[in-house]
PDB file of C-alpha atoms in Angstrom:
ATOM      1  CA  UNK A   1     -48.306 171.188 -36.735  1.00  0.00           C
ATOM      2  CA  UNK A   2     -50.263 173.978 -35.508  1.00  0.00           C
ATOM      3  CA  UNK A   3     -51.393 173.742 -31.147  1.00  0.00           C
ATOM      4  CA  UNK A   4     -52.214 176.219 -28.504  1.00  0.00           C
ATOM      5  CA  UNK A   5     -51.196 175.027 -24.940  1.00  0.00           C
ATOM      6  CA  UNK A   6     -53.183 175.518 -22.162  1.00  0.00           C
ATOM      7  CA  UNK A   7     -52.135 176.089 -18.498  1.00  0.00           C
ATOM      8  CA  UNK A   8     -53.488 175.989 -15.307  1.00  0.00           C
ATOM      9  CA  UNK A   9     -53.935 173.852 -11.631  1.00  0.00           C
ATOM     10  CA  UNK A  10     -56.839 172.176 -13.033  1.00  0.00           C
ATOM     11  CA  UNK A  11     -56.231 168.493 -14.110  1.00  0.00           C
ATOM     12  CA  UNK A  12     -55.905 167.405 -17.774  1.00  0.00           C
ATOM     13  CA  UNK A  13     -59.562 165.588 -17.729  1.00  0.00           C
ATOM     14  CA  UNK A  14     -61.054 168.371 -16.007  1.00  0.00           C
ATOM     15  CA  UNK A  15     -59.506 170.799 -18.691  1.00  0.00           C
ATOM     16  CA  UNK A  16     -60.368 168.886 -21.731  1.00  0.00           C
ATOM     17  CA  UNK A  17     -64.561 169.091 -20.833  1.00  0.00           C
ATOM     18  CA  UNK A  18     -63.919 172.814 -20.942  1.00  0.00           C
ATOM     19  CA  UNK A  19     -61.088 173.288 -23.939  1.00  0.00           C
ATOM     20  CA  UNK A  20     -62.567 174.129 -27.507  1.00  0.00           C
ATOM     21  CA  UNK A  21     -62.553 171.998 -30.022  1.00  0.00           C
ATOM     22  CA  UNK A  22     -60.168 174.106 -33.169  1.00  0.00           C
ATOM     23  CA  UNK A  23     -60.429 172.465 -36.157  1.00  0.00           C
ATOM     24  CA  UNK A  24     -56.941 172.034 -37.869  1.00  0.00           C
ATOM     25  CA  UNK A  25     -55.322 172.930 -34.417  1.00  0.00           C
ATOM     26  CA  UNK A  26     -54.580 170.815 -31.404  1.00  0.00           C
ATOM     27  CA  UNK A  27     -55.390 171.823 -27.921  1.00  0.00           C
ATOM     28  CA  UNK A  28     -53.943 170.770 -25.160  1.00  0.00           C
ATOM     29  CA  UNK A  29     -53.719 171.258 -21.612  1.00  0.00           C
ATOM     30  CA  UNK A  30     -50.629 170.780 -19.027  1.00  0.00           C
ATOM     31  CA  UNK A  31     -51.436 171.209 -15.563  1.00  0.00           C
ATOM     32  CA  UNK A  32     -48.718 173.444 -13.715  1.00  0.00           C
ATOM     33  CA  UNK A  33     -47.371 170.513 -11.894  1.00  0.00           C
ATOM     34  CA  UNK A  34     -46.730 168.618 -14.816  1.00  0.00           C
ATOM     35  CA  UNK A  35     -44.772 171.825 -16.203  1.00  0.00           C
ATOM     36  CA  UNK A  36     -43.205 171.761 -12.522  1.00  0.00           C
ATOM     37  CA  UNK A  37     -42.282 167.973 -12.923  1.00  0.00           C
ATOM     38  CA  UNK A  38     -41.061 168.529 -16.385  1.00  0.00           C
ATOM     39  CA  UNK A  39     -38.745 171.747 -15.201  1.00  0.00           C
ATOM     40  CA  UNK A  40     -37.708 169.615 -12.392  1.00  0.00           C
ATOM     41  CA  UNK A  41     -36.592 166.454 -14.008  1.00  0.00           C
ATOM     42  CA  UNK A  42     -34.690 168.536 -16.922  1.00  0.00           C
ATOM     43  CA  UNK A  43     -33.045 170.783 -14.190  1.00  0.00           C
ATOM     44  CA  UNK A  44     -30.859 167.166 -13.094  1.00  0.00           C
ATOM     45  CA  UNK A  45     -29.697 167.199 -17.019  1.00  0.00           C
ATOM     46  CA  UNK A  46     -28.638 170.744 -17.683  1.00  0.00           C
ATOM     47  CA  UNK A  47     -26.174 173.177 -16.616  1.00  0.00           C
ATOM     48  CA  UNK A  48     -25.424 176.651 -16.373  1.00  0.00           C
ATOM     49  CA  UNK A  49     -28.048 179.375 -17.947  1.00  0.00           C
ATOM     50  CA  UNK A  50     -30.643 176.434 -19.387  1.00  0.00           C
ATOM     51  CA  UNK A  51     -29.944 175.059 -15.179  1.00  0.00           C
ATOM     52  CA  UNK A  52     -30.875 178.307 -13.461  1.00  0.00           C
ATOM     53  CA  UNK A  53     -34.048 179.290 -16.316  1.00  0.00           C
ATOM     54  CA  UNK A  54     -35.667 175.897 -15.241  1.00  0.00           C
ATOM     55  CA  UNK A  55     -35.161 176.549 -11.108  1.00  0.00           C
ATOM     56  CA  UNK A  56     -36.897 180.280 -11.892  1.00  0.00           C
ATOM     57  CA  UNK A  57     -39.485 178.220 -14.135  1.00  0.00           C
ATOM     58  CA  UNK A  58     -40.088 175.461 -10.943  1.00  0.00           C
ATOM     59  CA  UNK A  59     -39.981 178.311  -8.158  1.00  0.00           C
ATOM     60  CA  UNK A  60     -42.285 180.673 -10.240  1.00  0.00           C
ATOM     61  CA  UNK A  61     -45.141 177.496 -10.911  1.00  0.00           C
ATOM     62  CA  UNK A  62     -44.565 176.601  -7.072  1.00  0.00           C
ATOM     63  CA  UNK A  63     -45.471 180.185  -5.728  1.00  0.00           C
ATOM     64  CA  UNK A  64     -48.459 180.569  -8.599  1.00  0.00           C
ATOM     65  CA  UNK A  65     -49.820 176.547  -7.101  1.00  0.00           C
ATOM     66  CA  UNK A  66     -49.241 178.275  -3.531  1.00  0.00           C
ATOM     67  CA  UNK A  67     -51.065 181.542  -3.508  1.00  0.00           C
ATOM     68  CA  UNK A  68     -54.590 180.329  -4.138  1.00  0.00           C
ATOM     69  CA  UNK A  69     -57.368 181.258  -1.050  1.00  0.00           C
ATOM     70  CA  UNK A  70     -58.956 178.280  -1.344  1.00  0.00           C
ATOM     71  CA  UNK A  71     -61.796 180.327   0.738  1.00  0.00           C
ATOM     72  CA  UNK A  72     -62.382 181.960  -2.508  1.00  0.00           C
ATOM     73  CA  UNK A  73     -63.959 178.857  -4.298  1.00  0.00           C
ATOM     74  CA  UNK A  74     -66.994 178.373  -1.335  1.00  0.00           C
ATOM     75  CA  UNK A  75     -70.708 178.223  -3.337  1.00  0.00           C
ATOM     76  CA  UNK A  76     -73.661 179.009  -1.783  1.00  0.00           C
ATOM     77  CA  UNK A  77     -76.987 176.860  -3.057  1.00  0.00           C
ATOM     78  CA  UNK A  78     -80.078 178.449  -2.589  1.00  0.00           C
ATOM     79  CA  UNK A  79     -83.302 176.284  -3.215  1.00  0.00           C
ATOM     80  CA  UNK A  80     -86.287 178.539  -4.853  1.00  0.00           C
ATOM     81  CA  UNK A  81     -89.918 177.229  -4.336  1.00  0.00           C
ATOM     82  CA  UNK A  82     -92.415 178.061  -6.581  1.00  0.00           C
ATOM     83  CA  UNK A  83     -94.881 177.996  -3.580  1.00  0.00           C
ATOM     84  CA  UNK A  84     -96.282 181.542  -2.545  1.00  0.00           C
ATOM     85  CA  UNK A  85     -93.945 183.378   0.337  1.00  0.00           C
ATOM     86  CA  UNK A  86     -95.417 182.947   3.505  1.00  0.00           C
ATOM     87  CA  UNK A  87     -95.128 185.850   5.617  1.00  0.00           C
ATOM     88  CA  UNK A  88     -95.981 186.273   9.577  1.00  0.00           C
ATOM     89  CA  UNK A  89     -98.369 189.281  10.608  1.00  0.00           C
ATOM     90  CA  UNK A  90     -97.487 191.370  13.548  1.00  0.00           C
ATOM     91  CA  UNK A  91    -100.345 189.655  15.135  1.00  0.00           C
ATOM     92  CA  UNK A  92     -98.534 185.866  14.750  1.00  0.00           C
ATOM     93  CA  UNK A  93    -100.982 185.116  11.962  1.00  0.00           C
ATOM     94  CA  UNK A  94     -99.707 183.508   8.689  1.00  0.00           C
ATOM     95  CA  UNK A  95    -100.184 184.785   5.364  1.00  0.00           C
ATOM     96  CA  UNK A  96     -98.929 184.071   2.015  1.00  0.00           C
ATOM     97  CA  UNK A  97     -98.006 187.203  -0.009  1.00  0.00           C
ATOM     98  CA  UNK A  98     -98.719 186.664  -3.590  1.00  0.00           C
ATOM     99  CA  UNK A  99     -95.517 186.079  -4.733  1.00  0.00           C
ATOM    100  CA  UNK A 100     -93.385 183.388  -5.258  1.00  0.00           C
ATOM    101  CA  UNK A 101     -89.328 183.182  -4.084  1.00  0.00           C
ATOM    102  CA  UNK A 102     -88.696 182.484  -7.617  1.00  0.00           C
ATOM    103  CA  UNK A 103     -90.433 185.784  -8.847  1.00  0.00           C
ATOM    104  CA  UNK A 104     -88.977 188.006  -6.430  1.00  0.00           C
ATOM    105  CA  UNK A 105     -85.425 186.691  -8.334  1.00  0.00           C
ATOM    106  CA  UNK A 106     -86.970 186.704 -12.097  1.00  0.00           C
ATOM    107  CA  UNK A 107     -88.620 189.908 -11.416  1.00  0.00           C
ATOM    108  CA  UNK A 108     -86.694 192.087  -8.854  1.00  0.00           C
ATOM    109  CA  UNK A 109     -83.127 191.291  -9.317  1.00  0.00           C
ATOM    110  CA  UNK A 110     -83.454 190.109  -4.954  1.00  0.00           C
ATOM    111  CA  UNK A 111     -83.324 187.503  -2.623  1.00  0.00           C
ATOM    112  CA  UNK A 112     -84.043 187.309   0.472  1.00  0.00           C
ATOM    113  CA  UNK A 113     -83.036 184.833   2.953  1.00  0.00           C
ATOM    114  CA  UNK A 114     -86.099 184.148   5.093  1.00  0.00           C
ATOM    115  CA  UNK A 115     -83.372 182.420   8.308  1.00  0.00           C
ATOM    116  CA  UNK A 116     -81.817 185.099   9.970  1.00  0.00           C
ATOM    117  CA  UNK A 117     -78.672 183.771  11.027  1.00  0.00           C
ATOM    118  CA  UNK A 118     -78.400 182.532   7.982  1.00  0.00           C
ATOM    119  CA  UNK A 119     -78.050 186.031   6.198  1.00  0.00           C
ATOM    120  CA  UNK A 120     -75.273 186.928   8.332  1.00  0.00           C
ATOM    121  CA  UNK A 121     -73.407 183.858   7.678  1.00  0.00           C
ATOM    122  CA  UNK A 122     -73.150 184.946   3.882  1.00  0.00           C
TER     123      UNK A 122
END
């Protein structure tokens, strides 16, 4: 029987909407704290060498599960109009400016935040 194993922190249901589909093969996914679990439980059975390869297996998955900024995973949503920009003269007067927020993305690669505070915030 042929398989490729996948690992990671994600859950098993979460990894199987994302695994591929191998025909002949079977794919699977084990979430590190299963492998943890696994390490763990065998550790209470085993001795010597096979006892000490499991407790580096269980401290290695433990500092991997550990070291994640979860800061790193924030998203930022921006909502795109397809409404003309409206712009603010010197004078106070509003104007729109021909464009649309969506074009300035489509066509120039740009956004621009049109809230201040908000800018410096991201």
């Amino acid at each position: 029987m042929k398989a490729i194993v996948s690992t990671s922190e994600c859950m098993e249901m979460y990894a199987k909407k994302r695994l591929p589909a191998i025909q002949r093969i079977t794919v699977l996914h084990l979430p590190w704290m299963v492998i943890c679990d696994l390490a763990g439980g065998l550790r209470i059975k085993t001795a010597g060498k096979q006892n000490y390869i499991l407790g580096e297996l269980e401290r290695y998955i433990k500092r991997i599960m550990t070291t994640q900024n979860k800061d790193t995973n924030w998203v930022y949503v921006v909502s795109l109009g397809l409404g003309a920009v409206k712009i603010t003269t010197s004078e106070g007067e509003s104007e729109t400016a021909g464009i649309t927020y969506l074009d300035i993305i489509r066509k120039y690669n740009r956004y621009c935040c049109p809230v201040h505070c908000l800018c410096n915030r991201i």
